mmCIF file with all atom_site columns, C-alpha atoms in Angstrom:
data_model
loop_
_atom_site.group_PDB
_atom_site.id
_atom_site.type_symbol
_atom_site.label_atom_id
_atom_site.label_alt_id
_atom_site.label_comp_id
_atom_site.label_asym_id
_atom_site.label_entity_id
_atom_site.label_seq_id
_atom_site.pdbx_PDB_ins_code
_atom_site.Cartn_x
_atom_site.Cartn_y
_atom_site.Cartn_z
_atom_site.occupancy
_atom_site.B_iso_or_equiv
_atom_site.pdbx_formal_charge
_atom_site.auth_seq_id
_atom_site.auth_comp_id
_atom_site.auth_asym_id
_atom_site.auth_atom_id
_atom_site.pdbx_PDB_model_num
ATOM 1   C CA . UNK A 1 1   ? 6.144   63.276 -111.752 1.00 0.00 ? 1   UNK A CA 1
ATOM 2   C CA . UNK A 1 2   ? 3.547   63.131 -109.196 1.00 0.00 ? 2   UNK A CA 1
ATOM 3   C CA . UNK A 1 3   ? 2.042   66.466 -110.659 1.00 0.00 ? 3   UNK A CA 1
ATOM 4   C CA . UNK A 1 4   ? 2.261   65.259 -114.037 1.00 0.00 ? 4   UNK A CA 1
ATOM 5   C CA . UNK A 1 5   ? 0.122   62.243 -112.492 1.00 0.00 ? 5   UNK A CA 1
ATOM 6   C CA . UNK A 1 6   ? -2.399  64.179 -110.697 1.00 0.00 ? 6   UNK A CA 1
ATOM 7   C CA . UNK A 1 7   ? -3.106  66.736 -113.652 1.00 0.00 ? 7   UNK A CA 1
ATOM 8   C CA . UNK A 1 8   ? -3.415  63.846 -115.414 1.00 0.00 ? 8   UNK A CA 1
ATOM 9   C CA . UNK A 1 9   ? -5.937  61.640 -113.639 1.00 0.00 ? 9   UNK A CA 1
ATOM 10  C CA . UNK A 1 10  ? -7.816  64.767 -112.995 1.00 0.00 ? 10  UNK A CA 1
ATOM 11  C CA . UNK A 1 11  ? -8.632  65.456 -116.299 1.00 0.00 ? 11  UNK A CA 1
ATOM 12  C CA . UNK A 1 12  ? -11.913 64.838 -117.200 1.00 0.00 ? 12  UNK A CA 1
ATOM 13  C CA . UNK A 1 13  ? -12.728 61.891 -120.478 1.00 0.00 ? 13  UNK A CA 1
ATOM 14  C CA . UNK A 1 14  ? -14.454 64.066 -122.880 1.00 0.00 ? 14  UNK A CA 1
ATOM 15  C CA . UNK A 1 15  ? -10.570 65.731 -123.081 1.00 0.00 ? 15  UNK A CA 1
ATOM 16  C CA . UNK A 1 16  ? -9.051  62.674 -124.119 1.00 0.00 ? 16  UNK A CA 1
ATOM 17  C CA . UNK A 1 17  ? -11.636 62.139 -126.541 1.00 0.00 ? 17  UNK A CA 1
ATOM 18  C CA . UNK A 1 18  ? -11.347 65.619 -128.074 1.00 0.00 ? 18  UNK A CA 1
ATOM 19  C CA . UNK A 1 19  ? -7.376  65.023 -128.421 1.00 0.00 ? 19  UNK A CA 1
ATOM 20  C CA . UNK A 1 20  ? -7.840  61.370 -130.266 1.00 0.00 ? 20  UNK A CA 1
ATOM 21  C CA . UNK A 1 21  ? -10.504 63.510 -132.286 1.00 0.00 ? 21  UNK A CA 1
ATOM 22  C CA . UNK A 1 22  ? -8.055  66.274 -133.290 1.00 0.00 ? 22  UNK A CA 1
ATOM 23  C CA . UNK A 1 23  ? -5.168  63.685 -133.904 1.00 0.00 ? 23  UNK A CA 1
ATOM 24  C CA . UNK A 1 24  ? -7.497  62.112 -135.888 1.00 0.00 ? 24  UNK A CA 1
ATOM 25  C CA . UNK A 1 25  ? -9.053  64.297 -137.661 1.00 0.00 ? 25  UNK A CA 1
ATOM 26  C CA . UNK A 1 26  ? -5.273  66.186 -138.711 1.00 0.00 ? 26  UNK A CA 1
ATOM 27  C CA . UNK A 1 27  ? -4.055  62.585 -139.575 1.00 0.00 ? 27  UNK A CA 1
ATOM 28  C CA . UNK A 1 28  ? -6.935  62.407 -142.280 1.00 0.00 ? 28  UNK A CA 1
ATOM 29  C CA . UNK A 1 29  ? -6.322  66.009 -143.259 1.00 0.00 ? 29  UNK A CA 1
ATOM 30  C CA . UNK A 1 30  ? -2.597  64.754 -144.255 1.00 0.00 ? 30  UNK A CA 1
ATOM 31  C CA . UNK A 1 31  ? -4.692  62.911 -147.357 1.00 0.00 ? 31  UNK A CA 1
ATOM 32  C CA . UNK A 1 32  ? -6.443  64.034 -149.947 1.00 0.00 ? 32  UNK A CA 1
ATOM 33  C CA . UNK A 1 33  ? -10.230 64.156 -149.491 1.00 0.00 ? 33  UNK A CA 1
ATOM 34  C CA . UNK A 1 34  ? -13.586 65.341 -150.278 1.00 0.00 ? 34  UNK A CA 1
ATOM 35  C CA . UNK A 1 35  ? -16.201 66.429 -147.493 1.00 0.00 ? 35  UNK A CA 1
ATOM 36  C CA . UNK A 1 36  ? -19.589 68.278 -147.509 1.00 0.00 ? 36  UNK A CA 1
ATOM 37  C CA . UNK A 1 37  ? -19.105 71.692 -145.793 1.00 0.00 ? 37  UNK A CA 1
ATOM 38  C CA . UNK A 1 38  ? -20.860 70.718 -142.977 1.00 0.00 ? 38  UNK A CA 1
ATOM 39  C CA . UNK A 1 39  ? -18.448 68.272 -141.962 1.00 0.00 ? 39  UNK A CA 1
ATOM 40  C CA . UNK A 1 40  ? -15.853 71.385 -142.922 1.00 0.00 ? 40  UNK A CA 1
ATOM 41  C CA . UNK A 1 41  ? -17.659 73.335 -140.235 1.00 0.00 ? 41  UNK A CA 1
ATOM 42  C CA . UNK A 1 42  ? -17.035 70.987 -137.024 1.00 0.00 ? 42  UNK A CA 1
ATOM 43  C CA . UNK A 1 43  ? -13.703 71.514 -135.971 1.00 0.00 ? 43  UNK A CA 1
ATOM 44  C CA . UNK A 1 44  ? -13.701 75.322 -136.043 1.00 0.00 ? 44  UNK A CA 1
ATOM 45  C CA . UNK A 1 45  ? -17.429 75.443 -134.355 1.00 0.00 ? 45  UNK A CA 1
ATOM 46  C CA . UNK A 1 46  ? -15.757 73.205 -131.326 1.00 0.00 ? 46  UNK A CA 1
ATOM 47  C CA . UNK A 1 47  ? -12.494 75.355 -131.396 1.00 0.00 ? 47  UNK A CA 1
ATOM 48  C CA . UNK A 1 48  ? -14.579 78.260 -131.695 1.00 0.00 ? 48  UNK A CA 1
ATOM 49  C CA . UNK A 1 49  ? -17.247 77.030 -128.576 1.00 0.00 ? 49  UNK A CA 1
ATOM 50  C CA . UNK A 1 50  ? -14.207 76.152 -126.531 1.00 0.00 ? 50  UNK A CA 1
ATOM 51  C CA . UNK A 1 51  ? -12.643 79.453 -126.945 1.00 0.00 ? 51  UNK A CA 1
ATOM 52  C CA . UNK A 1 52  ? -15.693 81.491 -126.221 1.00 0.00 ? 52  UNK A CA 1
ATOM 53  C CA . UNK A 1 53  ? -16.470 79.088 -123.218 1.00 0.00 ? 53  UNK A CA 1
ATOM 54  C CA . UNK A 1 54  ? -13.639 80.714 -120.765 1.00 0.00 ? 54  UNK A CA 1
ATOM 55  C CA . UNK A 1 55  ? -15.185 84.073 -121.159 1.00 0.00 ? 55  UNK A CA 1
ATOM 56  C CA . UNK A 1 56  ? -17.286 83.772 -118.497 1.00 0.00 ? 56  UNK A CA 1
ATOM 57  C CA . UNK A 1 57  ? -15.766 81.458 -116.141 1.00 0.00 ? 57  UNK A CA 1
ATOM 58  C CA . UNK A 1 58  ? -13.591 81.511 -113.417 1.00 0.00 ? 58  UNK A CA 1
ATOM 59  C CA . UNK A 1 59  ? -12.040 84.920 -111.367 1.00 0.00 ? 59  UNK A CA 1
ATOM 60  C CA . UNK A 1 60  ? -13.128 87.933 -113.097 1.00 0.00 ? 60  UNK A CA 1
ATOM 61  C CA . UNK A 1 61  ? -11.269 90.812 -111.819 1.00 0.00 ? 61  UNK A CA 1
ATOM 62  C CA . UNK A 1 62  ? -12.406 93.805 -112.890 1.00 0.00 ? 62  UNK A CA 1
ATOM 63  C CA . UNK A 1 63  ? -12.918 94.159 -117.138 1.00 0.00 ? 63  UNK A CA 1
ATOM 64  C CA . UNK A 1 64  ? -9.060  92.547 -117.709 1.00 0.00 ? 64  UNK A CA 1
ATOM 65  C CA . UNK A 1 65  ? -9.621  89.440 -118.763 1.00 0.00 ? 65  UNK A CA 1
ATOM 66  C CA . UNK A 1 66  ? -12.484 90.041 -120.815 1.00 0.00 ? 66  UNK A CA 1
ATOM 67  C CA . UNK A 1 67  ? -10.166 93.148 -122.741 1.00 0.00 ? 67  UNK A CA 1
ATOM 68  C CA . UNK A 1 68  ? -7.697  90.621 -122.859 1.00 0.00 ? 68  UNK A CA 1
ATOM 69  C CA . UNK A 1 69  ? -9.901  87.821 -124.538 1.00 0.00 ? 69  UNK A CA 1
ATOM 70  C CA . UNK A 1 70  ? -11.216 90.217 -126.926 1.00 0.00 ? 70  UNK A CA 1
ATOM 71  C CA . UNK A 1 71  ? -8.009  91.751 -128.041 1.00 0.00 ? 71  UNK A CA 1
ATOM 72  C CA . UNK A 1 72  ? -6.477  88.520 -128.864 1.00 0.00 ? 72  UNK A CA 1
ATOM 73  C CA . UNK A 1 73  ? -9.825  87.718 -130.738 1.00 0.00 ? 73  UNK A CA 1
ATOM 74  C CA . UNK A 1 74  ? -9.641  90.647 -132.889 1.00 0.00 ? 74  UNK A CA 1
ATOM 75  C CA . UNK A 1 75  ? -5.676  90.169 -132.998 1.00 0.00 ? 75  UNK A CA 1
ATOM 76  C CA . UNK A 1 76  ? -6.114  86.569 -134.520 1.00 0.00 ? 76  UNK A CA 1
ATOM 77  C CA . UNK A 1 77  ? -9.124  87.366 -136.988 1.00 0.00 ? 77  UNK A CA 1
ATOM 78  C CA . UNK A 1 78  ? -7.258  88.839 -139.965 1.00 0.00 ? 78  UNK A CA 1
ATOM 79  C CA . UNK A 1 79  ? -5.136  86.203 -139.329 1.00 0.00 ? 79  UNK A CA 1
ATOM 80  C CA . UNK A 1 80  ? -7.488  83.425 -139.664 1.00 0.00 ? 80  UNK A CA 1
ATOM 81  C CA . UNK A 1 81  ? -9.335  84.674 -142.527 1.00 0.00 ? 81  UNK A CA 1
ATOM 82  C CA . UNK A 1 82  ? -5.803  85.004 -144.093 1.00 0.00 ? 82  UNK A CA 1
ATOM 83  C CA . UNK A 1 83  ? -4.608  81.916 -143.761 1.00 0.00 ? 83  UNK A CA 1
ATOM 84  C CA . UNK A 1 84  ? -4.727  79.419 -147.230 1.00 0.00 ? 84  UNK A CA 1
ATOM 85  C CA . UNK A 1 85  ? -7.125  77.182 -147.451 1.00 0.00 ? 85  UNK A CA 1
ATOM 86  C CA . UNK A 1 86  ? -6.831  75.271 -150.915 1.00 0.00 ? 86  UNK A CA 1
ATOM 87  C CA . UNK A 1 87  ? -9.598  74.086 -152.130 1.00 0.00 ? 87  UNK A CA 1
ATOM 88  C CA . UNK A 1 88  ? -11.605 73.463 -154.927 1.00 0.00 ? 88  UNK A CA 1
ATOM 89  C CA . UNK A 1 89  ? -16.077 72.084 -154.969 1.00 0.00 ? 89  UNK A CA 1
ATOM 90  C CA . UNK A 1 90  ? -17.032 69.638 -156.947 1.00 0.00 ? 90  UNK A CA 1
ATOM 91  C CA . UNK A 1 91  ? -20.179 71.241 -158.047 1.00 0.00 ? 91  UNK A CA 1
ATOM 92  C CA . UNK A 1 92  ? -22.364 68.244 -158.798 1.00 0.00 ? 92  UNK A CA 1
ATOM 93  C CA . UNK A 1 93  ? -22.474 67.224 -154.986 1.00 0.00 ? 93  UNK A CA 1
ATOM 94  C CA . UNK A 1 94  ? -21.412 70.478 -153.641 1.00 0.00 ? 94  UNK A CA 1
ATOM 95  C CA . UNK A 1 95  ? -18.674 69.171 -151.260 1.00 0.00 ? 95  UNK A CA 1
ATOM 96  C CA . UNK A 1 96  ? -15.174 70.429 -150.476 1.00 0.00 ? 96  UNK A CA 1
ATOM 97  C CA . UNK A 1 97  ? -11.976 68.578 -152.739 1.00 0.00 ? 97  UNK A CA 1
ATOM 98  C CA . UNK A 1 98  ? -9.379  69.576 -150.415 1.00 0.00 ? 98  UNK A CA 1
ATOM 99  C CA . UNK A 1 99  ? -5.501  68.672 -150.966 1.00 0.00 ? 99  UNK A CA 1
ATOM 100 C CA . UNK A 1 100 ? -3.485  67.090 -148.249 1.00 0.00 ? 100 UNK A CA 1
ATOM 101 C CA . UNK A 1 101 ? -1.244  69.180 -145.883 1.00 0.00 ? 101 UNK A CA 1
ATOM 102 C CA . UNK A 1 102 ? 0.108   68.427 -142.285 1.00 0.00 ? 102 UNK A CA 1
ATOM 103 C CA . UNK A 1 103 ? -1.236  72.049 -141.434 1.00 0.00 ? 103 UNK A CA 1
ATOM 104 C CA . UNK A 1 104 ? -4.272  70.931 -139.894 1.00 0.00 ? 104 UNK A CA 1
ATOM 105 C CA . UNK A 1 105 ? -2.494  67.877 -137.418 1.00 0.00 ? 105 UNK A CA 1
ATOM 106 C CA . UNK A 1 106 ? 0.004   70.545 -136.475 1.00 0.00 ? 106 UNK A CA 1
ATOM 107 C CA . UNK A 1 107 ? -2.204  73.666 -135.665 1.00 0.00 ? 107 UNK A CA 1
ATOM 108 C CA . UNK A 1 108 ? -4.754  71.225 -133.899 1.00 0.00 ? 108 UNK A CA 1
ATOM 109 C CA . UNK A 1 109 ? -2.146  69.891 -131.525 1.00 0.00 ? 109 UNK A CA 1
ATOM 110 C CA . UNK A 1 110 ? -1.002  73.743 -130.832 1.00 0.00 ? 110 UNK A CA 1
ATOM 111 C CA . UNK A 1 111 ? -4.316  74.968 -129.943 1.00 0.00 ? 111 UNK A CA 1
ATOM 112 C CA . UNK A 1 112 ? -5.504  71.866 -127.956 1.00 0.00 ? 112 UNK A CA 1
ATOM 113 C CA . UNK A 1 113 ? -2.151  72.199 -126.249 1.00 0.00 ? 113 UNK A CA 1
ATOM 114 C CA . UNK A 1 114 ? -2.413  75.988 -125.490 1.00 0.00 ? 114 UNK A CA 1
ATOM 115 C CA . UNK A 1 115 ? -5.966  75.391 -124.392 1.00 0.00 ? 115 UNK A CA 1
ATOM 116 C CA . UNK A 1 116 ? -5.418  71.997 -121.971 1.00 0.00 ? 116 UNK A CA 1
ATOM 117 C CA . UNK A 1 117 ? -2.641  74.457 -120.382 1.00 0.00 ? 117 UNK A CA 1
ATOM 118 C CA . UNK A 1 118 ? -4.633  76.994 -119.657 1.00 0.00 ? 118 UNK A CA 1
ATOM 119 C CA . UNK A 1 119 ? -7.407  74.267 -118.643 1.00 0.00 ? 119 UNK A CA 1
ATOM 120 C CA . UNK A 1 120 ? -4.977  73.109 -116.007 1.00 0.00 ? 120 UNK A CA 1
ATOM 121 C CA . UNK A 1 121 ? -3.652  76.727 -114.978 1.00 0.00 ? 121 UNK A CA 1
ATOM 122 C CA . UNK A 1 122 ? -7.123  77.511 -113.854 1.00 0.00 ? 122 UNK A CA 1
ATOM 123 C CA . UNK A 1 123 ? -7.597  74.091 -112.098 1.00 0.00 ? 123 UNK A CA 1
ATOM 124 C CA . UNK A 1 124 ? -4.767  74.788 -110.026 1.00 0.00 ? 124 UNK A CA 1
ATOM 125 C CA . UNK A 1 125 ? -6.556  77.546 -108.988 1.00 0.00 ? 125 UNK A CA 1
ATOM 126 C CA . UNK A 1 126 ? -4.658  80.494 -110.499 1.00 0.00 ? 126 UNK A CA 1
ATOM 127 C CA . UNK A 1 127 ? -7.371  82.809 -109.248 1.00 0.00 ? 127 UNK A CA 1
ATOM 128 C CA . UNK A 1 128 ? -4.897  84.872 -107.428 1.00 0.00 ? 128 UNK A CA 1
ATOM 129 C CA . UNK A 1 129 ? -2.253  85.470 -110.087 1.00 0.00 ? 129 UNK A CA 1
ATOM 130 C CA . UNK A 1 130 ? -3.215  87.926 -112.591 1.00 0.00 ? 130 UNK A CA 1
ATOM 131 C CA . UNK A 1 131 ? -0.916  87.394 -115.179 1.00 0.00 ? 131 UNK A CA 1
ATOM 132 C CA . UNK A 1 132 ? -2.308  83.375 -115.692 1.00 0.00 ? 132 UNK A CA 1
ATOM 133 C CA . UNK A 1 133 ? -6.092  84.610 -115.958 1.00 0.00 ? 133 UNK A CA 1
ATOM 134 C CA . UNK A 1 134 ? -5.295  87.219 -118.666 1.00 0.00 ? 134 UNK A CA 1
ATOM 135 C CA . UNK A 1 135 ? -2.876  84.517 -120.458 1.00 0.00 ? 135 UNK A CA 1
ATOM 136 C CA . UNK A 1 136 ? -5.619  82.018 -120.056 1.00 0.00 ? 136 UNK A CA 1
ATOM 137 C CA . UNK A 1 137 ? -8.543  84.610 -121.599 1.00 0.00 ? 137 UNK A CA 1
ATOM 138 C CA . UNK A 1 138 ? -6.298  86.156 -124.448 1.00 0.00 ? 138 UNK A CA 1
ATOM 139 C CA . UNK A 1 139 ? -5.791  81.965 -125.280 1.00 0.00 ? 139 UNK A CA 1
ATOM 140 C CA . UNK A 1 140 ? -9.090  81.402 -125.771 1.00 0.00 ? 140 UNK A CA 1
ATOM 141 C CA . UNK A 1 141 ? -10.053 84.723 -127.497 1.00 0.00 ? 141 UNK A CA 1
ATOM 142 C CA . UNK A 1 142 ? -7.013  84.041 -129.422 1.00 0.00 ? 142 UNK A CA 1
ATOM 143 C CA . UNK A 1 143 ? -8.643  80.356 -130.485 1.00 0.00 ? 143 UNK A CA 1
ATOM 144 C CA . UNK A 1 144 ? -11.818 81.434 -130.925 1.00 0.00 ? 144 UNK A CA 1
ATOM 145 C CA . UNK A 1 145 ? -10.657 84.745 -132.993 1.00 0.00 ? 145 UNK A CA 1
ATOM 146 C CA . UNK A 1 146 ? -8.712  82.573 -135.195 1.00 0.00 ? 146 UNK A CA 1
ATOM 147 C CA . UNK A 1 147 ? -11.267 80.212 -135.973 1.00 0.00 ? 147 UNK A CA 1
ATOM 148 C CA . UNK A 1 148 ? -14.101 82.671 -136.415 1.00 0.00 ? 148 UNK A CA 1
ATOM 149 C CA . UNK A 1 149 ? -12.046 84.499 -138.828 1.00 0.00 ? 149 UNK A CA 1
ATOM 150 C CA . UNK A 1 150 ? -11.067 81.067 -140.870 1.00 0.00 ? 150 UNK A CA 1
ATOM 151 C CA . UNK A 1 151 ? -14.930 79.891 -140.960 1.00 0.00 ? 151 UNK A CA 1
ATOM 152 C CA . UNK A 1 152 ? -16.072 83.312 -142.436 1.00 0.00 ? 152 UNK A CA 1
ATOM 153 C CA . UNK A 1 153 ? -13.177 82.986 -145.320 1.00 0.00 ? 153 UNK A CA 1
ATOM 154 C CA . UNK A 1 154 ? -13.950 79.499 -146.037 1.00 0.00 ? 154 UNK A CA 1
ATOM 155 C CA . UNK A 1 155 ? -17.939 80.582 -145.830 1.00 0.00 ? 155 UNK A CA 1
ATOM 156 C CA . UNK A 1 156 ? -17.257 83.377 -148.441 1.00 0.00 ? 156 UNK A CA 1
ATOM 157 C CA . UNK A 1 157 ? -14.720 81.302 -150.739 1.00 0.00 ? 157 UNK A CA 1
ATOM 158 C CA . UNK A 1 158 ? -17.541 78.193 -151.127 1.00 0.00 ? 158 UNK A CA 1
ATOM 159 C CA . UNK A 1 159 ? -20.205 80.592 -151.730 1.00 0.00 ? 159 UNK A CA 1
ATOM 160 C CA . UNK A 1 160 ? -18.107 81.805 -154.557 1.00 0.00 ? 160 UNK A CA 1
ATOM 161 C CA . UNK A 1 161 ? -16.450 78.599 -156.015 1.00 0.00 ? 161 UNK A CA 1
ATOM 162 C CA . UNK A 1 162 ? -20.455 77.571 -155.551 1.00 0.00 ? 162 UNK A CA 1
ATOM 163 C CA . UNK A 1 163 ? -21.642 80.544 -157.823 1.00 0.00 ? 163 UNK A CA 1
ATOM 164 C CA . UNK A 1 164 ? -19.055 79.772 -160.569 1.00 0.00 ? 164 UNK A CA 1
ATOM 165 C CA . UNK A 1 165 ? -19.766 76.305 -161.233 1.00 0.00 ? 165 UNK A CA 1
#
């Protein structure tokens, strides 16, 4: 309990305020709406800074972690551009009419998770153990993969739905 305690008063603010932002933002993704793509663009350009910001920090042994953060990158890609993304523009305004779906609450939780773990791995100082700094880099190259791969699809299907209407 006391570890639980420490990781958690040792965690800096802006965390807390990216988790109430990702709760929030997945809680308003469970209802239908209509955004401009700009606002579309946020969450994947923070998930997408956040897993390019571990590439070069912390113990960099050798080329290991940085193969490791850019196979998972290239692993996740196809599977980001891949994944469904209903949604249809009202072409008059140009924004996004997206349906609702608990997909968004329930991936942001996973990667914030996955990411605040690896966070407190490397605060622990795993500098010494191998196997936690390649977990921690494939993470983030996984994340940031992922999300590069979903912001090209949805880039390419709004330039389309665009050019129809």
């Amino acid at each position: 309990m006391t570890m639980a305690y420490q990781i958690l008063i040792h965690t800096p603010v802006w965390v807390f305020v990216l988790f109430a932002y990702l709760v929030w933002q997945g809680i308003q993704a469970m209802r239908p709406r209509t955004t401009p793509i700009w606002r579309a663009l946020i969450l994947p350009v923070v998930f997408i800074v956040w897993g390019a910001s571990r590439i070069g920090f912390g113990h960099q042994d050798g080329a290991g972690p940085l193969i490791a953060w850019i196979a998972a990158a290239l692993a996740l890609l196809p599977l980001g551009v891949l994944t469904p993304r209903p949604f249809d523009v009202d072409h008059r305004t140009g924004e996004i009419i997206r349906p609702g779906s608990v997909f968004a609450l329930i991936r942001n939780l996973v990667v914030f998770s996955l990411q605040y773990a690896v966070g407190v791995i490397s605060a622990i100082d795993a500098g010494d153990r191998a196997f936690a700094i390649m977990f921690g880099r494939a993470v983030s190259g996984a994340t940031a993969g992922y999300f590069i791969g979903s912001t090209v699809a949805l880039l390419i299907a709004y330039r389309r739905k665009r050019a129809l209407g």
